Amino acid sequence: DGGITQSPKYLFRKEGQNVTLSCEQNLNHDAMYWYRQDPGQGLRLIYYSQIVNDFQKGDIAEGYSVSREKKESFPLTVTSAQKNPTAFYLCASSIDGLAGYEQYFGPGTRLTVT
Amino acid sequence: QKEVEQNSGPLSVPEGAIASLNCTYSDRVSQSFFWYRQYSGKSPELIMSIYSNGDKEDGRFTAQLNKASQYVSLLIRDSQPSDSATYLCAASAYSGAGSYQLTFGKGTKLSVIP
């Protein structure tokens, strides 16, 4: 089955700790994205990557970091510098980022920081 | 600032009726438009894409695009209780550096009453 997997589904952390969210896709898509969703809010773009070893900041990149060492994988690290990290994190992919293609989403990771 | 506006709802329709969901966007150069369905606690699922003016039908769903008015709509015919969800409208536009990004609305919550 082709698709996007995210793990874990739920994650609980204490304030001050860094945490890494996993995103893997086997769709052979070039572009991958990380979004954050807060209650009553639209999706906001954190980072995106069009090709391996390249990524760009989105609208709310502060306090987050990413890497893209393999085409299939785009992990997101939420650092202690992120002021309000509790949110629903969504990873998406598209065939490429160079045209307005559809994006497909993984199941999401719900992060709670206390 | 690119914006996508949706009526937050909730929009309540009786089972079997037509549900009409509306969306406006601010960026005139947006080229691709998408409707996602998001059930409570789940990730968004792509249900319709539309790229040119006019109507596009897929089963019970019809997407309508009017670029002159910067308006996109989604009609759901013969609404079912399983259609109860939040519907997200998204517009894709060129964001520089050879890439396109999606801007999402905050979503319209639809309730189909049996």
GROMACS .gro file of C-alpha atoms in nm, chain B residues 39-85:
model
   47
  153TYR     CA    1  -1.321   1.421   1.026
  154SER     CA    2  -1.281   1.513   1.391
  155GLY     CA    3  -0.941   1.404   1.520
  156LYS     CA    4  -0.824   1.287   1.178
  157SER     CA    5  -0.603   1.430   0.904
  158PRO     CA    6  -0.737   1.605   0.592
  159GLU     CA    7  -0.837   1.386   0.298
  160LEU     CA    8  -0.835   1.528  -0.056
  161ILE     CA    9  -1.177   1.503  -0.219
  162MET     CA   10  -1.166   1.746  -0.513
  163SER     CA   11  -0.916   1.940  -0.724
  164ILE     CA   12  -1.008   2.210  -0.974
  165TYR     CA   13  -0.778   2.407  -1.200
  166SER     CA   14  -0.995   2.591  -1.455
  167ASN     CA   15  -1.309   2.800  -1.448
  168GLY     CA   16  -1.636   2.613  -1.445
  169ASP     CA   17  -1.768   2.300  -1.280
  170LYS     CA   18  -1.603   1.969  -1.207
  171GLU     CA   19  -1.814   1.676  -1.096
  172ASP     CA   20  -1.707   1.360  -0.915
  173GLY     CA   21  -1.989   1.142  -0.788
  174ARG     CA   22  -2.198   1.341  -0.541
  175PHE     CA   23  -1.940   1.623  -0.531
  176THR     CA   24  -1.922   1.923  -0.765
  177ALA     CA   25  -1.651   2.186  -0.739
  178GLN     CA   26  -1.707   2.525  -0.899
  179LEU     CA   27  -1.439   2.782  -0.977
  180ASN     CA   28  -1.477   3.145  -1.079
  181LYS     CA   29  -1.134   3.307  -1.106
  182ALA     CA   30  -1.274   3.649  -1.196
  183SER     CA   31  -1.464   3.656  -0.866
  184GLN     CA   32  -1.187   3.466  -0.680
  185TYR     CA   33  -1.448   3.221  -0.561
  186VAL     CA   34  -1.453   2.844  -0.519
  187SER     CA   35  -1.742   2.632  -0.402
  188LEU     CA   36  -1.819   2.270  -0.324
  189LEU     CA   37  -2.165   2.120  -0.364
  190ILE     CA   38  -2.250   1.789  -0.201
  191ARG     CA   39  -2.565   1.632  -0.342
  192ASP     CA   40  -2.778   1.380  -0.153
  193SER     CA   41  -2.593   1.464   0.170
  194GLN     CA   42  -2.540   1.173   0.408
  195PRO     CA   43  -2.465   1.172   0.782
  196SER     CA   44  -2.120   1.035   0.690
  197ASP     CA   45  -2.052   1.366   0.512
  198SER     CA   46  -2.053   1.541   0.852
  199ALA     CA   47  -1.700   1.679   0.881
   0.00000   0.00000   0.00000
